[in-house]
Structures are given as C-alpha cells and as structure tokens.
XYZ file of C-alpha atoms in Angstrom:
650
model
C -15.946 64.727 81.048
C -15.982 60.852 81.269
C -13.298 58.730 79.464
C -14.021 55.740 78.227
C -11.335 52.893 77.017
C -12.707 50.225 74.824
C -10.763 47.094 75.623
C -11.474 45.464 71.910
C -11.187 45.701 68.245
C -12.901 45.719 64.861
C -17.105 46.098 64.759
C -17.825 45.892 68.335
C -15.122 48.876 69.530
C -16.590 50.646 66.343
C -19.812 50.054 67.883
C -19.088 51.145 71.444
C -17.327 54.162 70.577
C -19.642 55.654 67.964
C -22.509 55.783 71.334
C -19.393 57.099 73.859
C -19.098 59.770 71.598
C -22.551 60.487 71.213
C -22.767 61.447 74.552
C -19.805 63.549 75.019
C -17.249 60.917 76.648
C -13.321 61.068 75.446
C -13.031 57.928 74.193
C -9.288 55.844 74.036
C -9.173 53.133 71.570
C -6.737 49.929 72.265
C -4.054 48.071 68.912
C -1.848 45.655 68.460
C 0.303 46.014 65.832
C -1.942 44.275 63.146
C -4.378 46.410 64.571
C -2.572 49.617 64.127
C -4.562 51.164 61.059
C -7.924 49.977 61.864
C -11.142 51.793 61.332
C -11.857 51.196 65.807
C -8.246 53.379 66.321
C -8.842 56.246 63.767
C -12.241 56.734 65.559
C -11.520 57.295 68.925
C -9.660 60.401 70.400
C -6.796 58.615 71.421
C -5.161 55.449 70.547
C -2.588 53.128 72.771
C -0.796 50.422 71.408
C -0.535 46.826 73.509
C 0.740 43.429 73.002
C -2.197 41.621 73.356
C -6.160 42.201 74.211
C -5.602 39.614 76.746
C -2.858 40.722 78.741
C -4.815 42.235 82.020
C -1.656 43.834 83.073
C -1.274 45.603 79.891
C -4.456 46.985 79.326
C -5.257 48.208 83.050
C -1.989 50.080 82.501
C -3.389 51.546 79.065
C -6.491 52.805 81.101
C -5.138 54.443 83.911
C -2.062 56.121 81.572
C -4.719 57.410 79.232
C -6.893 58.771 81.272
C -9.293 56.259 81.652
C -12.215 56.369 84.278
C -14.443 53.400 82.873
C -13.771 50.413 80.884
C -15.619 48.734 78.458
C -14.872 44.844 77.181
C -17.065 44.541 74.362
C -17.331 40.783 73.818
C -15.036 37.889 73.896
C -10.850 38.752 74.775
C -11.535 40.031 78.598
C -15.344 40.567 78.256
C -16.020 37.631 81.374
C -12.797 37.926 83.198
C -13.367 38.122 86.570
C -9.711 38.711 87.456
C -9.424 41.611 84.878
C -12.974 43.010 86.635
C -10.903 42.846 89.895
C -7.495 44.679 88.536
C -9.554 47.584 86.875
C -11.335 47.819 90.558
C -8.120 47.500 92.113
C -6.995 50.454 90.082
C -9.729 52.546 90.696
C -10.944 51.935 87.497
C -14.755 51.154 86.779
C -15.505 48.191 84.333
C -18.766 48.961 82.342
C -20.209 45.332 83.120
C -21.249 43.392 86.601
C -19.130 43.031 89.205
C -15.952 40.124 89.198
C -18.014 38.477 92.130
C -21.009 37.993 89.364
C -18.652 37.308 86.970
C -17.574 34.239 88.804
C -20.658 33.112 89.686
C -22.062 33.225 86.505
C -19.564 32.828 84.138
C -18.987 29.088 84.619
C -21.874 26.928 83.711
C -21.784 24.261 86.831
C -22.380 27.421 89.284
C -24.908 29.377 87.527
C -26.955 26.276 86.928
C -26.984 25.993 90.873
C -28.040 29.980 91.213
C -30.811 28.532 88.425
C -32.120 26.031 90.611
C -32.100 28.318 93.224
C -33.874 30.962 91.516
C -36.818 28.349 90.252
C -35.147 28.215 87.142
C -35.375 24.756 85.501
C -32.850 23.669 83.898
C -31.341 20.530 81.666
C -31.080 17.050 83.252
C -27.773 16.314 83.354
C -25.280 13.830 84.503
C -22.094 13.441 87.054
C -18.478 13.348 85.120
C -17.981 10.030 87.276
C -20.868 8.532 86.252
C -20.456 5.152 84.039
C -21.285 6.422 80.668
C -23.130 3.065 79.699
C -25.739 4.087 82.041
C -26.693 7.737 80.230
C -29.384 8.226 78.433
C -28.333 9.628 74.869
C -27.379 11.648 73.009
C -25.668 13.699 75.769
C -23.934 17.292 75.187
C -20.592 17.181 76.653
C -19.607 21.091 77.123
C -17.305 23.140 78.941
C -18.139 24.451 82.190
C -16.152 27.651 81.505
C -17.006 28.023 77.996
C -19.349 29.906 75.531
C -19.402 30.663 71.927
C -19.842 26.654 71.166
C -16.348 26.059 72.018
C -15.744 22.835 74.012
C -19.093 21.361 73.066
C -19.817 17.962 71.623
C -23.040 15.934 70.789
C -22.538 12.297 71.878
C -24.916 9.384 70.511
C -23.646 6.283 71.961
C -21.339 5.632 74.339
C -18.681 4.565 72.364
C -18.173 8.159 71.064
C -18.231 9.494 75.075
C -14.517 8.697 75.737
C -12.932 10.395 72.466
C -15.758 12.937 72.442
C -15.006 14.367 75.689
C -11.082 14.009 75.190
C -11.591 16.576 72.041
C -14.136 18.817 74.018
C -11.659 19.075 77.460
C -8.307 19.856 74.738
C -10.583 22.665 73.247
C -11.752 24.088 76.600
C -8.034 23.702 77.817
C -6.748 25.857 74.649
C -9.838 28.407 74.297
C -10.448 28.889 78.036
C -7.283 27.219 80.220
C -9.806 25.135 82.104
C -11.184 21.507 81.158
C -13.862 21.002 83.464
C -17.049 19.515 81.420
C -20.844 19.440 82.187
C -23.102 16.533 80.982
C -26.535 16.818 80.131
C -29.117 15.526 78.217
C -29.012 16.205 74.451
C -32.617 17.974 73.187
C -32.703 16.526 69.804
C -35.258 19.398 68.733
C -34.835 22.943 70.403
C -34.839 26.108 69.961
C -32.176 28.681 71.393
C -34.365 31.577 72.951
C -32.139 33.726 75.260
C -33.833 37.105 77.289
C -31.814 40.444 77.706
C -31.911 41.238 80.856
C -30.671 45.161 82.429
C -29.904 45.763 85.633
C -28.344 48.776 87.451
C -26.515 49.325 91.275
C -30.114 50.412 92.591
C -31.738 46.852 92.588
C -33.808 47.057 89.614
C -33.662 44.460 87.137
C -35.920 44.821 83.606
C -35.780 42.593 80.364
C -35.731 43.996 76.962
C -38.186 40.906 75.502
C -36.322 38.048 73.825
C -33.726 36.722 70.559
C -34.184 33.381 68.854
C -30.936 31.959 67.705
C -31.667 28.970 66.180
C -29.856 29.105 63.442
C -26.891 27.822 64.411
C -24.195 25.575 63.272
C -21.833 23.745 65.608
C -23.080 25.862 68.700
C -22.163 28.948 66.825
C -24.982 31.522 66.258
C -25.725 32.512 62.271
C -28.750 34.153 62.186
C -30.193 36.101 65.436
C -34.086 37.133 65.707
C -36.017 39.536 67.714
C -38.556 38.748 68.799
C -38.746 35.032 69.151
C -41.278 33.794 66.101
C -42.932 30.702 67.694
C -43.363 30.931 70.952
C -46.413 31.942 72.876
C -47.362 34.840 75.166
C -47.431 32.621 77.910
C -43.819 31.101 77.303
C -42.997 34.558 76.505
C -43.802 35.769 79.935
C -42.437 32.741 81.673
C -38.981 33.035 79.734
C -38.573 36.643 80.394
C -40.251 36.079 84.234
C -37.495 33.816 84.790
C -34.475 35.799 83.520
C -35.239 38.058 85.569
C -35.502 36.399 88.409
C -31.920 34.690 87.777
C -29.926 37.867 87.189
C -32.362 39.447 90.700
C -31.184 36.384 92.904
C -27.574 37.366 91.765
C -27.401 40.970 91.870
C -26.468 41.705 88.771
C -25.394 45.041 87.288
C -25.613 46.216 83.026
C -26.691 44.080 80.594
C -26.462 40.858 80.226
C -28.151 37.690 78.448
C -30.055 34.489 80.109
C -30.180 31.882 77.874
C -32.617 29.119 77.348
C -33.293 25.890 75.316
C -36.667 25.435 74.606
C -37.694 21.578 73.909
C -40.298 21.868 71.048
C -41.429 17.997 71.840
C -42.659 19.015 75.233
C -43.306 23.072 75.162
C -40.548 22.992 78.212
C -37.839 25.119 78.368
C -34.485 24.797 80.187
C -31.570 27.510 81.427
C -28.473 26.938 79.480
C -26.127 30.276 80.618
C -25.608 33.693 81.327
C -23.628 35.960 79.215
C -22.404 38.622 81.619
C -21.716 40.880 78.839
C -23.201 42.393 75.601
C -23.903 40.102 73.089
C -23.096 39.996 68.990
C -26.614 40.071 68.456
C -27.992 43.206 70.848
C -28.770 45.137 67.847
C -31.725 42.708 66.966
C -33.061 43.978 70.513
C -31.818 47.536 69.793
C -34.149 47.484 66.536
C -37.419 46.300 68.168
C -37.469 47.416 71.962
C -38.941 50.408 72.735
C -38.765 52.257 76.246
C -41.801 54.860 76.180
C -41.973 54.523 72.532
C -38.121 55.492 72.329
C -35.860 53.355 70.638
C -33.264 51.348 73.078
C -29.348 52.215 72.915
C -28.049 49.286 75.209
C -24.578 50.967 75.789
C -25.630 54.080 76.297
C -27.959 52.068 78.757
C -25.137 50.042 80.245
C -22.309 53.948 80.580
C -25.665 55.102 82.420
C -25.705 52.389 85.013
C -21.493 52.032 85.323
C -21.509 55.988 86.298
C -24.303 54.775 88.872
C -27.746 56.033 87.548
C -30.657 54.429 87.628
C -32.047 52.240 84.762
C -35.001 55.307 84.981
C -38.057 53.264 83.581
C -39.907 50.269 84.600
C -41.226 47.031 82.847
C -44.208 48.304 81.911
C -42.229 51.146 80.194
C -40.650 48.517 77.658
C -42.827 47.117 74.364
C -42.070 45.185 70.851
C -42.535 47.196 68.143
C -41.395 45.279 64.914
C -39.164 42.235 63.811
C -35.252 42.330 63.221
C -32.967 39.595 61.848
C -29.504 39.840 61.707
C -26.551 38.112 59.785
C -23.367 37.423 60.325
C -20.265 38.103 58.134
C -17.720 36.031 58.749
C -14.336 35.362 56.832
C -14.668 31.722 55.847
C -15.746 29.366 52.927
C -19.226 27.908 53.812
C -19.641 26.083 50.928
C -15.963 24.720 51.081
C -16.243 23.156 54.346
C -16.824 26.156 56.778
C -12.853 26.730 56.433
C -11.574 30.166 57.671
C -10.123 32.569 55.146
C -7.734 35.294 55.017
C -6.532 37.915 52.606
C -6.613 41.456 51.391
C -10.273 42.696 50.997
C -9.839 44.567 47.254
C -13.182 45.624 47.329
C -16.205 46.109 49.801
C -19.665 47.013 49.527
C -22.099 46.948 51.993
C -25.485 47.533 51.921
C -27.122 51.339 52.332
C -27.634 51.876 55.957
C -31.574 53.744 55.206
C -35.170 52.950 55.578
C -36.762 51.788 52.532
C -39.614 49.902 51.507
C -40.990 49.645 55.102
C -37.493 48.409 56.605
C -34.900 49.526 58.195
C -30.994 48.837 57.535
C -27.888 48.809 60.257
C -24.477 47.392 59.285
C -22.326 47.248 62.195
C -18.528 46.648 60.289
C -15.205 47.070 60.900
C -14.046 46.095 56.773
C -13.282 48.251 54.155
C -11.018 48.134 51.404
C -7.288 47.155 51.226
C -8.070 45.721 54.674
C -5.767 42.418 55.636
C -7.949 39.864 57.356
C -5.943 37.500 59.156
C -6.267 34.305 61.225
C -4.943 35.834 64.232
C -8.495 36.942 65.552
C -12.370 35.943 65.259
C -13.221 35.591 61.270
C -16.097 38.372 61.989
C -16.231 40.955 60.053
C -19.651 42.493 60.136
C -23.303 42.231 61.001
C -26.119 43.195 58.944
C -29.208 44.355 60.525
C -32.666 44.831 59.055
C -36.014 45.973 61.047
C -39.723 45.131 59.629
C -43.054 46.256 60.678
C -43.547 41.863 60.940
C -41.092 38.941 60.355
C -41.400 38.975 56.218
C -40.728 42.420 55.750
C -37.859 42.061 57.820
C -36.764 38.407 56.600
C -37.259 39.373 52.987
C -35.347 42.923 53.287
C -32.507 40.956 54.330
C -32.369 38.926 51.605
C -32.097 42.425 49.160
C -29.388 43.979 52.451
C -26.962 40.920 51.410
C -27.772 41.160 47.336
C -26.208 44.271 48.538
C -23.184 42.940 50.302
C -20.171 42.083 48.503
C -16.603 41.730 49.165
C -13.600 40.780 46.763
C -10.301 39.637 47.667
C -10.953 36.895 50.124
C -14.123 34.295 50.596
C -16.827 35.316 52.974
C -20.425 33.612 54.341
C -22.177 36.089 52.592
C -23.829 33.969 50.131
C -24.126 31.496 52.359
C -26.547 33.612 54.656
C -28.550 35.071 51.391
C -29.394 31.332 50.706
C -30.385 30.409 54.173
C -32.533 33.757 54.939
C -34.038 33.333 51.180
C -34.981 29.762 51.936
C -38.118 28.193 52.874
C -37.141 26.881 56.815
C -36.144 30.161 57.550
C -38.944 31.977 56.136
C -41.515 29.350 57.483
C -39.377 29.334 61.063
C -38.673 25.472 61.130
C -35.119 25.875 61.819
C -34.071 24.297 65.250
C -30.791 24.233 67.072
C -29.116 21.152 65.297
C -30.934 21.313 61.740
C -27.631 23.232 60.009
C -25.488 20.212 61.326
C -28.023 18.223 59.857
C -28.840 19.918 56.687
C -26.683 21.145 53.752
C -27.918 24.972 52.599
C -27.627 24.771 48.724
C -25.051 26.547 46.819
C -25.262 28.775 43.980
C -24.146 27.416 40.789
C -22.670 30.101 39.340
C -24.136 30.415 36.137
C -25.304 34.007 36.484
C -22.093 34.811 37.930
C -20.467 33.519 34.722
C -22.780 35.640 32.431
C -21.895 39.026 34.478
C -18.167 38.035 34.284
C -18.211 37.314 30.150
C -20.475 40.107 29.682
C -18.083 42.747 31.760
C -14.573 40.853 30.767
C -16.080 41.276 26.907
C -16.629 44.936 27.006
C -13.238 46.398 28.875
C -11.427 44.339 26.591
C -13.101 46.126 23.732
C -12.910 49.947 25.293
C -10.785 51.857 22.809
C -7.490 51.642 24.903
C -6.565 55.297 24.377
C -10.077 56.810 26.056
C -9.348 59.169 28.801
C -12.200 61.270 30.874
C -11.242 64.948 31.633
C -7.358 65.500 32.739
C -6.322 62.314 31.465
C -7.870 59.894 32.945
C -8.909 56.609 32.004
C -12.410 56.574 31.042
C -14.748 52.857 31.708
C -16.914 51.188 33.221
C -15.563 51.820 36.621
C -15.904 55.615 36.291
C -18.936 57.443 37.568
C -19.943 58.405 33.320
C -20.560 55.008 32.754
C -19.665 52.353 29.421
C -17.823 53.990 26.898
C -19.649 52.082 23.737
C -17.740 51.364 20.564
C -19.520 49.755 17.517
C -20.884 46.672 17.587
C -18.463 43.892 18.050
C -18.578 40.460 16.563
C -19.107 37.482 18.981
C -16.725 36.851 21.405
C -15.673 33.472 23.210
C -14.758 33.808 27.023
C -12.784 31.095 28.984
C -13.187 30.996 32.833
C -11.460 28.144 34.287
C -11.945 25.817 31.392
C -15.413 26.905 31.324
C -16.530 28.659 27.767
C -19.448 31.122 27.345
C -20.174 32.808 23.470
C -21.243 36.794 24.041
C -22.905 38.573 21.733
C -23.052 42.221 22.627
C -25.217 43.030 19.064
C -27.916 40.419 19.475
C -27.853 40.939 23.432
C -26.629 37.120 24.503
C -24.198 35.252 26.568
C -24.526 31.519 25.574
C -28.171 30.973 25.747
C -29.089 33.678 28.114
C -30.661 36.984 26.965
C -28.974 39.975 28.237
C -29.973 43.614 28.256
C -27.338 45.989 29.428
C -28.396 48.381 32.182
C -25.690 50.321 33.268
C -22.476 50.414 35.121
C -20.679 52.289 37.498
C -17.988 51.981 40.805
C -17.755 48.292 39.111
C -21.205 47.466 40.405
C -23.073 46.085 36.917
C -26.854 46.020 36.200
C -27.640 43.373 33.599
C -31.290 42.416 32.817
C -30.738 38.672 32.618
C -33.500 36.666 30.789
C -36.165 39.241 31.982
C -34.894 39.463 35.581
C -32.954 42.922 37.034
C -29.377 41.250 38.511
C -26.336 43.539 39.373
C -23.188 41.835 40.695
C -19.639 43.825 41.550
C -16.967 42.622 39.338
C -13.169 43.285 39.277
C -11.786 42.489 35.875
C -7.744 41.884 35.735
C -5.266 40.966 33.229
C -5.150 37.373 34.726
C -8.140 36.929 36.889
C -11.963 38.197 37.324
C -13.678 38.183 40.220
C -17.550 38.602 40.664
C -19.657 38.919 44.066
C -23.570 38.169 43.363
C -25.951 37.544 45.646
C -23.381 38.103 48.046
C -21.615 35.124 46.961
C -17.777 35.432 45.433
C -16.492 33.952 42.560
C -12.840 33.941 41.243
C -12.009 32.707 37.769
C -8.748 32.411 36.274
C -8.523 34.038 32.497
C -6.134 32.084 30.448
C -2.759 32.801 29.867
C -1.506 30.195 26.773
C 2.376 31.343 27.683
C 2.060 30.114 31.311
C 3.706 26.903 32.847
C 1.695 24.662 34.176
C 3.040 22.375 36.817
C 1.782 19.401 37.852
C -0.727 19.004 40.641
C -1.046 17.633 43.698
C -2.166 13.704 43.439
C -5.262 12.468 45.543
C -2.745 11.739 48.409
C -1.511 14.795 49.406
C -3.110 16.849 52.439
C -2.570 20.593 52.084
C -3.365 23.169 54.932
C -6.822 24.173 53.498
C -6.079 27.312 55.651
C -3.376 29.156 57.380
C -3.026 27.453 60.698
C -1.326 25.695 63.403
C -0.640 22.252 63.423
C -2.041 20.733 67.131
C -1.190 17.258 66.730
C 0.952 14.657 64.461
C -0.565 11.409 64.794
C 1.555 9.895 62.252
C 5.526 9.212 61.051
C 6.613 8.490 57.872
C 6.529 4.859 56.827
C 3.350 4.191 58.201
C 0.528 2.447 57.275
C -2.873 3.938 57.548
C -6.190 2.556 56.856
C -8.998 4.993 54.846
C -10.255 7.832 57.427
C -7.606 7.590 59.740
C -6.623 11.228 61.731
C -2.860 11.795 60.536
C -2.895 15.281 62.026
C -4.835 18.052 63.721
C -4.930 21.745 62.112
C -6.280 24.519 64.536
C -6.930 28.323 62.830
C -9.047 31.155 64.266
C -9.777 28.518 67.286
C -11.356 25.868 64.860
C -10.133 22.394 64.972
C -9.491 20.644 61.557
C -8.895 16.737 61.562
C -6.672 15.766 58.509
C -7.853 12.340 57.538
C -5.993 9.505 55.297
C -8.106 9.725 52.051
C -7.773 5.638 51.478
C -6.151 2.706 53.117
C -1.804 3.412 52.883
C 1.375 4.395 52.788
C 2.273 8.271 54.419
C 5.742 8.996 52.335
C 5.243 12.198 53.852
C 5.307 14.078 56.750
C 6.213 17.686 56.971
C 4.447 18.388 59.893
C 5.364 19.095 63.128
C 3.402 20.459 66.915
C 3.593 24.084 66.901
C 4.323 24.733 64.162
C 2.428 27.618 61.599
C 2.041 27.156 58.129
C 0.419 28.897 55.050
C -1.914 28.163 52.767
C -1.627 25.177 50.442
C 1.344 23.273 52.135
C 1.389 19.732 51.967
C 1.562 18.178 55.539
C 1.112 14.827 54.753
C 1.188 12.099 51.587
C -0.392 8.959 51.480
C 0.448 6.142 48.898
C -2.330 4.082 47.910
C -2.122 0.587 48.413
C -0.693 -1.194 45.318
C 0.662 1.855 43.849
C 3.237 0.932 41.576
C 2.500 -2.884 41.064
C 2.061 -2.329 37.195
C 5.302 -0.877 36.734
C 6.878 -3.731 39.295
C-alpha cells in the first residue's frame, strides 16, 4: 500500500486526501498547534504534529518517520521549493510534483520567460532593472521574479511612482519570498488572464486539459476562476493550449502544472506570464468540465498516477469540454470595508448542498465549520464554491443561488461580495478584464432586507412563551427542527438595531413598510416572503446582539442595552489596527508634524500591507507603535491633532 503525506492544511489537504483515500493509499496528515483539531487531521489515518509548514527539515522528518513514500505540497507553504523537492529526493522520498531541477527553472519568472522564448512562446516586452526609468514606456508592472499569488507586484504610471513603487514591491518580495529581484514589463491596460493546464508524466508525454479565465481579479489576486475561457476563439484556443504545451515539452516537465498567459484584448495577442509548477486553487473549474473518454478528470488522482511512474494513459485527442464551471472564493476578510482581513470564531456555517439540481452541478471544497477559530496566522481562505452548467448562464446563475446558500456567522467573509459580482451584469456579459476590480467598486448591499429578517426573527423569540419545552425538556423555537411555536397575535412591536428603528406587525404581516408573509423556520435558517419575493437568511438572535447572513452577506447589529456605559469614542485622529497585525514600519515620533495623507506607519496581516495615513494636516500626540511588534484589533497606533485644535479655548 502507498502512503501519502500531505504537506498542507485546511481545503486543499482536505482535498488531496479525500482522492488518496479513494484509491486505497494510507494517508498522514501534517499540524501545528493551531492546526491541531482541524477537519485535514481528523481525516487522514495518521496525524504528526510540526512547528511550521515551512520548515523542510521538519517535514521530511515527518515523512520518512510516518511512513511516508510520496509527498504531496498542495499549494503555497513548500508547493515550489526546489530545495524541499531535493531533501524529499535526498531521503528517498518521492514529491508528487516535477522535479527541483524544473522547479528552478520555472519557478522564477526571469528564467522561464527565457525557456518561453525558447520554446516560441511570446511573451511581454519588458525592460532592464538598469534601465533609466524616464525612458519606459508606461504604465509598467514592476513584479517579483520569484513571486506568484500577486505578491510583489505593482502597476506604475509615470515615472515618478517607479522609485517608491519598486521600493514597496522588492520589501514585499523580500518578506513573502526572501528574494527581491524584480522584472519590468510593459503594463497591458486591457487583458485578460487565460492560463492552460498542462499534464505531463516521466514517459515524455505532455497533454493540456483546455483552459481557465481568471479575470476577475483584484490586486493580482484571483476572485472568480472560469472554465472554459468565454471569449476567446477556437483559433486562440488552439494556439494558447499549442503553446503550453510546448513550454512545459521543452522543459521536461512531470504532473500538473499551469502556463499562464495575458491576453491583450486591443490587439488579439497574447503573452506568457508564468508557470505554476503545482496544482492550482482553481483545478476544480477544469475538474468540472474536462472529460478524458467521456470520463470526468480527477487531477490528483492524475498527478499519484504519474509520481508512482505510470503513464498519463490517454492522448489529446482523448480530452474534450463538456460544460462551463465558475468558481468563488471564500476568503476571511471585509470586502466592502476595505478588503481588510478578519479573524474570529465561526458560530455558525452553512454551505451550500453539494447536488445536481436544476441542470447544475455543486462542489464546495472547505475546510470551515462551526466553532472554528480563523486566525491571521495563515491565508484568509476558507473555501471554494464550485458550480458546473451545461453553458456559462446555467453555471453563472447557479452560483449566484450556491452563495444565497452560503453563510457564515461569527466573523466577516467575501461572500456577499462574490454574490454581487457573479449576479452583476460584467460578469454575466464577460466584460471583466484583469484591472477592472482595481478600477471599479462592486456595490454593496444595503441592508434593508437584512433588517426586516432580523426584526421579524428578534420579534418572535422574544415573544415564545419562555417556559415551552419539546419532548425531555427541551427548549422548543425556532431553531428546533418542529418549527415556530405561535402564540396569539401580538400587538406591534418597535425594534432598535444600531440606532436604526423598524415597527413589526406580526397580525397585519409588516415590518415598517414591507409586507411580510412568514414561511417557516428551522436550524435558524428563516423563509420570509418579503413584498412578494421568497428570501431566507440565517440569523442568530442573542441577548445583546443579532446577527443575519443574506445573500451571503453578514450583518451584526447591536440590540440595546439602556443600563450599559457608554464611553466615549475615538476622535477623527486616532488610527486603530483595522485588523490584527504586525506593525512593519514607524515612519513617525511623537511631536511631529504631518501634512494630510502622510504614511505614519505600515500594518502587515495575512501578508497584506496596510499604509496608515495622517487623516489631515498635524500634530501625532501619539505613538504606540513600534517594528515588530503584534497587536489586536482596535488599538490605537497613532493620534493626530488637527491643526488649530484648541485655539477657541486659548
């Protein structure tokens, strides 16, 4: 029997294990100690603890102790480590990805634009690093040669932005990677991100799996993946894929892996960006719509069959498209609120049914449930949700219902964020290029139906006879499987959420001026028929708080409490950690003046840079800030007095 260690966490070890198993291997699952009750560790047969996913030394050691024959990365921690491909071989161990020699090759950008060119790839214009920057045509993109994932990357327009531009992109490479070297190219205003899986096994046969379109993207960082691309024609179809594989051919490479390309829509041309030598977040968008003699594709199972040495067994003309698949991802953070990461105690989770229905097809790859801390300490992820069409609008607009589906309480998530965007007219007309989400704002909800479900649901628990049990004692409601317990019909009620008050009248049916038809209620999901319109929302209704997810979005409203103290707040001067973080840089002391928009410090949390600006021309009177240093939540770093603050009472 093979053994298999999975050197990663959360969705994607979930992911990898769930096909090991499948076929028979032992599996071993790696933890840190955050990690020690996670879903990925129950899973697998055995479970070792390390220090840290990125200690080599550590987790080469887990492998062989355990058992270990074959090693798989996942993506991101080791995934493109050519010196941890090189320790596994040097232990006898086999990594389930291409060898370190491809690895290094292809994982920095300078090189495997070189194997490009030598391949009759084309690729970007670009400029030398010693070139005078007056002299480039822009906008540039200054990015990382050994990065991915966006980090490292910065759009320049002038060349007065080059020098501070690339002095942020280098510290980010430095931190995320340990190595500042920078590419310059030209900047393609309108593109679209088309990238081509590519397979190849240790017999010299290389096939592609058709094409993604990740367009929608925001800062570099992928949103919402596609399969198959949407706008592009057979013929730049063929040439995209033709040319993928030729790249990963010229280098020899082994599994799967991803060829990237940017596709200029002024010009039909279309430019290598990267290769990902490992599996990407967005495989199961290829998963859903390749098809191998009709068969459904299983892309680990695909890459365990080439590590133990097999043949790929088919041949191009084996693989076809059958379908469209979009899919979104969940991330921990506050899109409406400035993209910020979040952390916290999930309290509830739903996600959507993983079934066919109505002509689609729904996969949630996840790693969340209930009671679950999120913390800063890794990527925000936290799922992916997957839905397959017969065309594009089945598939587009059975997302939209997947993430009506989705909700989580306890902490913020994107959720809402990616109902709006998916639901929206760019998306569903295809219009959406590389930079538009840097370009664009993605409306928010208002919050109004949100507000109705939480009046509605607040009104009738507090009006449940308080002494109603189910069988054996306990508590009978609307979060029980039988359903509202109605009393008789209650005079009007007046709900305050944050300030914010809505009249309900259960007897004539109305919440302010919205009519309201009761439905029913169970697991604290609620189905309200809201002026003529079927809505359900989860809700979790507290002595001080309520919190509602609709449309995947959360809300969190206060419930008023006339005995509490309220202290004063913050003035407009004070900077507060907007997240849990790690401050990077003090740029200020206290005593100093500082004119409007002036960076006073630098915040860094799950690898996201966050300048902290002065919010007018000042005074800082404080600075409690300091390199290094981690702090929570809400804690003022900095205060700025205004200019003539205090003349009156002078």
């Amino acid at each position: 029997m093979h053994t298999l260690l999975v050197a990663n966490r959360g969705e994607i070890a979930r992911r990898v294990l769930a096909t090991a198993r499948r076929l028979g291997w032992r599996t071993v699952a790696l933890h840190t100690d955050l990690d020690a009750g996670a879903l990925h560790v129950t899973e697998a047969d055995v479970a070792v603890r390390v220090g840290s996913y990125l200690d080599i030394d550590e987790v080469v050691a887990a492998a062989r102790d355990s058992g270990a024959g074959y090693v798989h990365p996942g993506y991101g921690f080791l995934s493109e480590r050519a010196p941890f491909a090189r320790a596994l071989a040097g232990a006898g161990l086999t990594l389930v990805g291409p060898t370190a020699e491809v690895m290094d090759a292809m994982g920095r950008k300078d090189a495997a634009r070189d194997i490009a060119v030598e391949a009759g790839v084309p690729v970007v214009p670009s400029y030398d690093l010693a070139d005078d920057p007056a002299s480039f045509a822009y906008p540039v993109l200054v990015k990382a040669a050994a990065g991915g994932g966006g980090k490292g990357m910065r759009v320049v327009r002038s060349a007065g932005e080059y020098a501070e531009a690339l002095g942020a992109a280098q510290r980010e490479a430095r931190s995320s990677f340990g190595d500042d070297t920078m590419l310059i190219e030209k900047y393609v205003e309108s593109g679209r991100h088309v990238e081509v899986q590519v397979m190849g096994d240790t017999h010299g046969h290389v096939v592609h799996l058709f094409e993604r379109d990740c367009s929608t993207q925001r800062r570099h960082q992928k949103v919402l993946e596609e399969a198959p691309a949407p706008t592009i024609s057979e013929e730049q179809r063929a040439a995209i894929t033709a040319s993928a594989v030729a790249l990963a051919a010229q280098v020899g490479y082994t599994g799967a892996g991803t060829v990237e390309f940017l596709l200029d829509n002024a010009t039909g041309e279309f430019y290598f960006l990267e290769m990902n030598t490992r599996l990407q977040v967005e495989h199961p968008v290829t998963e859903e719509v390749a098809r191998v003699r009709g068969e459904r594709v299983d892309l680990v199972a695909l890459q365990l069959q080439v590590a133990t040495g097999e043949p790929l067994g088919f041949d191009q003309d084996d693989v076809t498209l059958e379908g469209h698949a979009i899919e979104a991802r969940v991330y921990a953070e506050d899109s409406f609120g400035g993209f910020l990461p979040q952390a916290g105690r999930a309290s509830l989770v739903r996600w959507p049914a993983a079934v066919e229905r109505a002509g689609t097809r729904v996969r949630v790859d996840h790693a969340l449930v209930p009671g679950q801390e999120v913390s800063t300490a890794y990527d925000p992820m936290l799922g992916k949700v997957v839905v397959w069409g017969a065309d594009r609008e089945a598939a587009r607009t059975g997302l939209v219902a997947a993430l009506d589906d989705t909700a989580v309480l306890g902490l913020t998530t994107n959720t809402g964020f990616l109902r709006a965007l998916a639901a929206g007219a760019e998306f569903r007309d295809a219009t959406i290029v590389t930079a538009w989400l840097d370009r664009h704002e993605v409306p928010a909800p208002d919050g109004d139906l949100a507000r109705v479900f939480a009046a509605w649901t607040q009104v009738l628990l507090d009006t449940l006879p308080a002494a109603g049990a189910g069988p054996g004692g306990a508590a009978a409601g609307p979060w029980h499987a039988d359903g509202w317990r109605m009393g008789a019909d209650p005079a009007p009620d007046t709900v305050t959420l944050d300030g914010h008050s809505l009249v309900v009248d259960r007897h004539r049916g109305r919440v302010d001026d919205h009519r309201v038809q009761e439905v029913s209620a169970q697991d604290h999901t609620v189905h309200l028929i809201v002026d003529g319109h079927a809505e359900h929302a989860v809700l979790d209704v507290r002595s001080g708080d309520v919190e509602v997810a609709h449309r995947g979005q959360r809300w969190a409203w206060q419930r008023p409490d006339p005995f509490a103290d309220h202290g004063p707040e913050a003035g407009d001067g004070s900077l507060v950690a907007p997240m849990p973080g790690t401050v990077l840089d003090v740029r200020v002391e206290q005593g100093q003046r500082v004119e409007e928009g002036d960076v006073l410090g630098v915040l860094e949390a799950m690898k996201m840079e966050l300048a902290l600006t002065a919010p007018f021309a000042g005074t800082v009177t404080t600075v409690d800030a300091t390199t290094g240093r981690q702090v929570p939540l809400g804690h003022v770093l900095f205060h700025v007095e205004p200019d003539g603050a205090g003349e009156e009472q002078s």
